[in-house]
Amino acid sequence: MRTPEEIMQDLESRVAVIQERAGRAEALLAESAVTAADEDEIVTVTVNAGGTLTGLRFSPQARGLSGTGLADLVLEVYQLALQESGRKTTEIMSGLLGEDSEAMSVITGFASPRTEP
């Protein structure tokens, strides 16, 4: 039978491993910005790991598009960036939480691209 001290040492060891993995995941997420562009590179967007738009650039060809056309292209490219960001976030977090964990299934549900009906 294990002593209370051995149980505490085991618990502290497990917590240290989890903290180290969480620190690595946090660093990877902080560095995992995604930049995407349309085929002609008229619109380029950058999103962070949470999917927040952090950058938006237009090439000179954007002037030839209507306002609606440009808006549609921005949304299309933003969706591409979100999909890639979700994939990267899922990959990073599965290393921390375990691919088949219940917590990972929650993250996967949020990171998966949503399609409108």
Short mmCIF file of N, CA and C in Angstrom, two decimals:
data_model
loop_
_atom_site.label_atom_id
_atom_site.label_comp_id
_atom_site.label_asym_id
_atom_site.label_seq_id
_atom_site.Cartn_x
_atom_site.Cartn_y
_atom_site.Cartn_z
N MET A 1 0.84 -1.18 0.00
CA MET A 1 0.00 0.00 0.00
C MET A 1 0.88 1.24 0.00
N ARG A 2 0.49 2.24 -0.77
CA ARG A 2 1.27 3.47 -0.89
C ARG A 2 0.98 4.40 0.29
N THR A 3 2.01 5.10 0.66
CA THR A 3 1.86 6.05 1.76
C THR A 3 1.23 7.34 1.23
N PRO A 4 0.68 8.15 2.13
CA PRO A 4 0.14 9.44 1.68
C PRO A 4 1.19 10.31 0.99
N GLU A 5 2.43 10.23 1.44
CA GLU A 5 3.51 10.99 0.82
C GLU A 5 3.75 10.53 -0.61
N GLU A 6 3.72 9.24 -0.84
CA GLU A 6 3.90 8.70 -2.20
C GLU A 6 2.74 9.13 -3.11
N ILE A 7 1.56 9.12 -2.58
CA ILE A 7 0.38 9.54 -3.36
C ILE A 7 0.52 11.01 -3.73
N MET A 8 0.94 11.84 -2.79
CA MET A 8 1.11 13.27 -3.05
C MET A 8 2.23 13.51 -4.07
N GLN A 9 3.32 12.77 -3.96
CA GLN A 9 4.42 12.92 -4.92
C GLN A 9 3.95 12.54 -6.33
N ASP A 10 3.17 11.47 -6.42
CA ASP A 10 2.63 11.05 -7.72
C ASP A 10 1.71 12.13 -8.28
N LEU A 11 0.86 12.67 -7.44
CA LEU A 11 -0.06 13.71 -7.87
C LEU A 11 0.70 14.96 -8.32
N GLU A 12 1.69 15.36 -7.56
CA GLU A 12 2.49 16.53 -7.92
C GLU A 12 3.22 16.31 -9.24
N SER A 13 3.69 15.12 -9.46
CA SER A 13 4.37 14.78 -10.72
C SER A 13 3.41 14.89 -11.89
N ARG A 14 2.21 14.37 -11.72
CA ARG A 14 1.20 14.45 -12.79
C ARG A 14 0.82 15.90 -13.08
N VAL A 15 0.66 16.69 -12.04
CA VAL A 15 0.32 18.11 -12.22
C VAL A 15 1.45 18.83 -12.97
N ALA A 16 2.68 18.52 -12.64
CA ALA A 16 3.83 19.15 -13.32
C ALA A 16 3.83 18.82 -14.81
N VAL A 17 3.52 17.59 -15.16
CA VAL A 17 3.46 17.19 -16.56
C VAL A 17 2.34 17.94 -17.28
N ILE A 18 1.19 18.03 -16.65
CA ILE A 18 0.05 18.74 -17.25
C ILE A 18 0.39 20.22 -17.43
N GLN A 19 1.02 20.83 -16.44
CA GLN A 19 1.39 22.24 -16.54
C GLN A 19 2.40 22.46 -17.67
N GLU A 20 3.33 21.56 -17.83
CA GLU A 20 4.34 21.69 -18.89
C GLU A 20 3.66 21.56 -20.25
N ARG A 21 2.76 20.61 -20.41
CA ARG A 21 2.04 20.44 -21.68
C ARG A 21 1.16 21.66 -21.97
N ALA A 22 0.51 22.18 -20.95
CA ALA A 22 -0.35 23.35 -21.13
C ALA A 22 0.49 24.56 -21.54
N GLY A 23 1.65 24.72 -20.98
CA GLY A 23 2.54 25.81 -21.35
C GLY A 23 2.98 25.71 -22.80
N ARG A 24 3.31 24.48 -23.22
CA ARG A 24 3.69 24.26 -24.62
C ARG A 24 2.53 24.58 -25.55
N ALA A 25 1.33 24.11 -25.20
CA ALA A 25 0.14 24.36 -26.02
C ALA A 25 -0.14 25.85 -26.11
N GLU A 26 -0.02 26.54 -24.99
CA GLU A 26 -0.26 27.99 -24.97
C GLU A 26 0.72 28.71 -25.91
N ALA A 27 1.98 28.32 -25.87
CA ALA A 27 2.98 28.94 -26.73
C ALA A 27 2.69 28.64 -28.20
N LEU A 28 2.33 27.41 -28.50
CA LEU A 28 2.01 27.04 -29.88
C LEU A 28 0.79 27.80 -30.39
N LEU A 29 -0.23 27.92 -29.54
CA LEU A 29 -1.43 28.66 -29.94
C LEU A 29 -1.12 30.13 -30.19
N ALA A 30 -0.26 30.71 -29.36
CA ALA A 30 0.09 32.11 -29.52
C ALA A 30 0.82 32.36 -30.84
N GLU A 31 1.51 31.33 -31.35
CA GLU A 31 2.28 31.46 -32.58
C GLU A 31 1.55 30.91 -33.80
N SER A 32 0.29 30.53 -33.66
CA SER A 32 -0.36 29.80 -34.74
C SER A 32 -1.30 30.65 -35.59
N ALA A 33 -0.94 31.89 -35.84
CA ALA A 33 -1.75 32.71 -36.72
C ALA A 33 -1.79 32.08 -38.11
N VAL A 34 -2.92 32.25 -38.78
CA VAL A 34 -3.11 31.70 -40.11
C VAL A 34 -3.38 32.85 -41.07
N THR A 35 -2.69 32.85 -42.20
CA THR A 35 -2.93 33.83 -43.25
C THR A 35 -3.43 33.08 -44.48
N ALA A 36 -4.50 33.58 -45.06
CA ALA A 36 -5.08 32.95 -46.26
C ALA A 36 -5.38 34.03 -47.28
N ALA A 37 -5.38 33.63 -48.55
CA ALA A 37 -5.67 34.56 -49.63
C ALA A 37 -6.50 33.84 -50.68
N ASP A 38 -7.22 34.63 -51.47
CA ASP A 38 -7.95 34.03 -52.58
C ASP A 38 -6.95 33.64 -53.67
N GLU A 39 -7.44 32.94 -54.67
CA GLU A 39 -6.59 32.41 -55.74
C GLU A 39 -5.77 33.51 -56.41
N ASP A 40 -6.35 34.68 -56.61
CA ASP A 40 -5.66 35.79 -57.28
C ASP A 40 -4.96 36.73 -56.32
N GLU A 41 -5.02 36.42 -55.03
CA GLU A 41 -4.39 37.21 -53.97
C GLU A 41 -4.89 38.66 -53.96
N ILE A 42 -6.18 38.81 -54.23
CA ILE A 42 -6.80 40.14 -54.15
C ILE A 42 -7.05 40.49 -52.69
N VAL A 43 -7.48 39.49 -51.92
CA VAL A 43 -7.77 39.67 -50.50
C VAL A 43 -6.90 38.70 -49.71
N THR A 44 -6.27 39.20 -48.67
CA THR A 44 -5.48 38.38 -47.76
C THR A 44 -5.94 38.68 -46.34
N VAL A 45 -6.25 37.64 -45.58
CA VAL A 45 -6.67 37.82 -44.19
C VAL A 45 -5.78 36.99 -43.28
N THR A 46 -5.64 37.48 -42.06
CA THR A 46 -4.91 36.76 -41.02
C THR A 46 -5.82 36.64 -39.81
N VAL A 47 -5.86 35.43 -39.23
CA VAL A 47 -6.63 35.19 -38.01
C VAL A 47 -5.72 34.54 -36.98
N ASN A 48 -6.05 34.76 -35.71
CA ASN A 48 -5.29 34.11 -34.65
C ASN A 48 -5.91 32.75 -34.33
N ALA A 49 -5.39 32.07 -33.32
CA ALA A 49 -5.87 30.72 -32.98
C ALA A 49 -7.34 30.71 -32.59
N GLY A 50 -7.84 31.81 -32.09
CA GLY A 50 -9.25 31.89 -31.72
C GLY A 50 -10.16 32.27 -32.87
N GLY A 51 -9.58 32.52 -34.03
CA GLY A 51 -10.38 32.89 -35.19
C GLY A 51 -10.65 34.38 -35.32
N THR A 52 -10.02 35.18 -34.47
CA THR A 52 -10.20 36.63 -34.54
C THR A 52 -9.40 37.19 -35.71
N LEU A 53 -10.04 38.03 -36.49
CA LEU A 53 -9.38 38.67 -37.62
C LEU A 53 -8.33 39.64 -37.09
N THR A 54 -7.08 39.42 -37.46
CA THR A 54 -6.00 40.29 -36.98
C THR A 54 -5.31 41.04 -38.11
N GLY A 55 -5.64 40.70 -39.36
CA GLY A 55 -5.04 41.39 -40.49
C GLY A 55 -5.92 41.27 -41.72
N LEU A 56 -5.93 42.32 -42.53
CA LEU A 56 -6.72 42.35 -43.76
C LEU A 56 -5.99 43.22 -44.77
N ARG A 57 -5.68 42.65 -45.93
CA ARG A 57 -4.99 43.40 -46.97
C ARG A 57 -5.71 43.21 -48.30
N PHE A 58 -5.69 44.27 -49.10
CA PHE A 58 -6.26 44.23 -50.44
C PHE A 58 -5.15 44.55 -51.44
N SER A 59 -5.16 43.84 -52.55
CA SER A 59 -4.22 44.17 -53.63
C SER A 59 -4.84 45.29 -54.46
N PRO A 60 -4.06 45.92 -55.33
CA PRO A 60 -4.63 46.97 -56.19
C PRO A 60 -5.81 46.48 -57.05
N GLN A 61 -5.86 45.18 -57.36
CA GLN A 61 -6.96 44.65 -58.16
C GLN A 61 -8.30 44.75 -57.43
N ALA A 62 -8.29 44.93 -56.14
CA ALA A 62 -9.54 45.04 -55.37
C ALA A 62 -10.36 46.23 -55.83
N ARG A 63 -9.71 47.23 -56.37
CA ARG A 63 -10.43 48.43 -56.84
C ARG A 63 -11.38 48.12 -57.99
N GLY A 64 -11.12 47.04 -58.69
CA GLY A 64 -11.98 46.67 -59.82
C GLY A 64 -13.22 45.91 -59.41
N LEU A 65 -13.35 45.57 -58.13
CA LEU A 65 -14.52 44.82 -57.66
C LEU A 65 -15.58 45.77 -57.12
N SER A 66 -16.82 45.33 -57.21
CA SER A 66 -17.90 46.08 -56.58
C SER A 66 -17.78 45.92 -55.06
N GLY A 67 -18.46 46.77 -54.34
CA GLY A 67 -18.46 46.65 -52.88
C GLY A 67 -18.95 45.29 -52.43
N THR A 68 -20.02 44.82 -53.06
CA THR A 68 -20.58 43.51 -52.70
C THR A 68 -19.61 42.40 -53.08
N GLY A 69 -19.00 42.50 -54.25
CA GLY A 69 -18.04 41.48 -54.67
C GLY A 69 -16.85 41.40 -53.74
N LEU A 70 -16.35 42.57 -53.32
CA LEU A 70 -15.22 42.60 -52.40
C LEU A 70 -15.61 42.03 -51.04
N ALA A 71 -16.78 42.41 -50.56
CA ALA A 71 -17.26 41.89 -49.27
C ALA A 71 -17.39 40.36 -49.32
N ASP A 72 -17.96 39.85 -50.41
CA ASP A 72 -18.10 38.40 -50.55
C ASP A 72 -16.75 37.71 -50.57
N LEU A 73 -15.78 38.31 -51.25
CA LEU A 73 -14.44 37.72 -51.32
C LEU A 73 -13.76 37.74 -49.95
N VAL A 74 -13.94 38.82 -49.21
CA VAL A 74 -13.38 38.90 -47.85
C VAL A 74 -13.96 37.78 -46.99
N LEU A 75 -15.27 37.60 -47.04
CA LEU A 75 -15.91 36.54 -46.24
C LEU A 75 -15.44 35.16 -46.67
N GLU A 76 -15.29 34.95 -47.96
CA GLU A 76 -14.82 33.65 -48.46
C GLU A 76 -13.41 33.34 -47.95
N VAL A 77 -12.52 34.31 -48.04
CA VAL A 77 -11.13 34.10 -47.60
C VAL A 77 -11.07 33.97 -46.09
N TYR A 78 -11.89 34.74 -45.39
CA TYR A 78 -11.95 34.64 -43.93
C TYR A 78 -12.37 33.23 -43.52
N GLN A 79 -13.34 32.65 -44.21
CA GLN A 79 -13.78 31.29 -43.90
C GLN A 79 -12.64 30.29 -44.13
N LEU A 80 -11.87 30.47 -45.19
CA LEU A 80 -10.71 29.60 -45.43
C LEU A 80 -9.71 29.69 -44.27
N ALA A 81 -9.45 30.91 -43.83
CA ALA A 81 -8.52 31.09 -42.72
C ALA A 81 -9.06 30.48 -41.43
N LEU A 82 -10.36 30.63 -41.20
CA LEU A 82 -10.98 30.02 -40.01
C LEU A 82 -10.86 28.51 -40.02
N GLN A 83 -11.08 27.91 -41.18
CA GLN A 83 -10.98 26.45 -41.28
C GLN A 83 -9.57 25.97 -40.95
N GLU A 84 -8.57 26.65 -41.49
CA GLU A 84 -7.19 26.27 -41.22
C GLU A 84 -6.83 26.53 -39.76
N SER A 85 -7.30 27.64 -39.22
CA SER A 85 -7.05 27.95 -37.81
C SER A 85 -7.67 26.88 -36.91
N GLY A 86 -8.89 26.48 -37.22
CA GLY A 86 -9.56 25.43 -36.44
C GLY A 86 -8.80 24.12 -36.50
N ARG A 87 -8.27 23.79 -37.69
CA ARG A 87 -7.51 22.55 -37.85
C ARG A 87 -6.24 22.61 -37.00
N LYS A 88 -5.54 23.74 -37.05
CA LYS A 88 -4.31 23.88 -36.27
C LYS A 88 -4.58 23.86 -34.77
N THR A 89 -5.63 24.55 -34.35
CA THR A 89 -5.98 24.57 -32.93
C THR A 89 -6.34 23.18 -32.44
N THR A 90 -7.09 22.45 -33.23
CA THR A 90 -7.46 21.08 -32.87
C THR A 90 -6.22 20.20 -32.74
N GLU A 91 -5.29 20.35 -33.66
CA GLU A 91 -4.06 19.57 -33.63
C GLU A 91 -3.25 19.88 -32.37
N ILE A 92 -3.11 21.15 -32.06
CA ILE A 92 -2.34 21.56 -30.88
C ILE A 92 -3.01 21.05 -29.60
N MET A 93 -4.30 21.24 -29.49
CA MET A 93 -4.99 20.87 -28.26
C MET A 93 -5.12 19.36 -28.08
N SER A 94 -5.15 18.61 -29.16
CA SER A 94 -5.24 17.15 -29.01
C SER A 94 -3.98 16.60 -28.35
N GLY A 95 -2.84 17.29 -28.56
CA GLY A 95 -1.61 16.88 -27.89
C GLY A 95 -1.66 17.10 -26.39
N LEU A 96 -2.43 18.08 -25.98
CA LEU A 96 -2.56 18.39 -24.54
C LEU A 96 -3.64 17.54 -23.89
N LEU A 97 -4.78 17.44 -24.54
CA LEU A 97 -5.95 16.82 -23.92
C LEU A 97 -6.14 15.35 -24.25
N GLY A 98 -5.51 14.91 -25.32
CA GLY A 98 -5.74 13.55 -25.79
C GLY A 98 -6.79 13.58 -26.88
N GLU A 99 -6.49 12.93 -27.97
CA GLU A 99 -7.35 12.99 -29.16
C GLU A 99 -8.78 12.52 -28.90
N ASP A 100 -8.95 11.54 -28.04
CA ASP A 100 -10.27 10.96 -27.82
C ASP A 100 -10.95 11.43 -26.53
N SER A 101 -10.42 12.49 -25.93
CA SER A 101 -10.99 12.94 -24.66
C SER A 101 -12.30 13.69 -24.87
N GLU A 102 -13.09 13.75 -23.81
CA GLU A 102 -14.36 14.49 -23.87
C GLU A 102 -14.10 15.98 -24.08
N ALA A 103 -13.07 16.50 -23.44
CA ALA A 103 -12.73 17.91 -23.60
C ALA A 103 -12.35 18.20 -25.05
N MET A 104 -11.65 17.27 -25.69
CA MET A 104 -11.26 17.46 -27.08
C MET A 104 -12.47 17.47 -28.00
N SER A 105 -13.47 16.69 -27.69
CA SER A 105 -14.68 16.69 -28.53
C SER A 105 -15.39 18.04 -28.45
N VAL A 106 -15.33 18.70 -27.31
CA VAL A 106 -15.91 20.04 -27.18
C VAL A 106 -15.14 21.02 -28.05
N ILE A 107 -13.82 20.98 -27.97
CA ILE A 107 -12.99 21.88 -28.77
C ILE A 107 -13.20 21.62 -30.26
N THR A 108 -13.25 20.37 -30.64
CA THR A 108 -13.47 20.03 -32.04
C THR A 108 -14.80 20.59 -32.53
N GLY A 109 -15.83 20.54 -31.69
CA GLY A 109 -17.12 21.09 -32.06
C GLY A 109 -17.06 22.58 -32.33
N PHE A 110 -16.25 23.31 -31.56
CA PHE A 110 -16.12 24.75 -31.76
C PHE A 110 -15.17 25.08 -32.91
N ALA A 111 -14.17 24.25 -33.12
CA ALA A 111 -13.15 24.54 -34.13
C ALA A 111 -13.59 24.10 -35.53
N SER A 112 -14.60 23.24 -35.61
CA SER A 112 -15.04 22.77 -36.92
C SER A 112 -15.75 23.88 -37.67
N PRO A 113 -15.51 23.95 -38.98
CA PRO A 113 -16.18 25.00 -39.74
C PRO A 113 -17.68 24.80 -39.73
N ARG A 114 -18.38 25.92 -39.59
CA ARG A 114 -19.83 25.88 -39.60
C ARG A 114 -20.32 26.26 -40.99
N THR A 115 -21.28 25.55 -41.48
CA THR A 115 -21.85 25.89 -42.77
C THR A 115 -23.28 26.32 -42.57
N GLU A 116 -23.68 27.32 -43.30
CA GLU A 116 -25.05 27.81 -43.18
C GLU A 116 -25.96 26.91 -43.99
N PRO A 117 -27.19 26.68 -43.48
CA PRO A 117 -28.12 25.80 -44.20
C PRO A 117 -28.57 26.39 -45.51
#
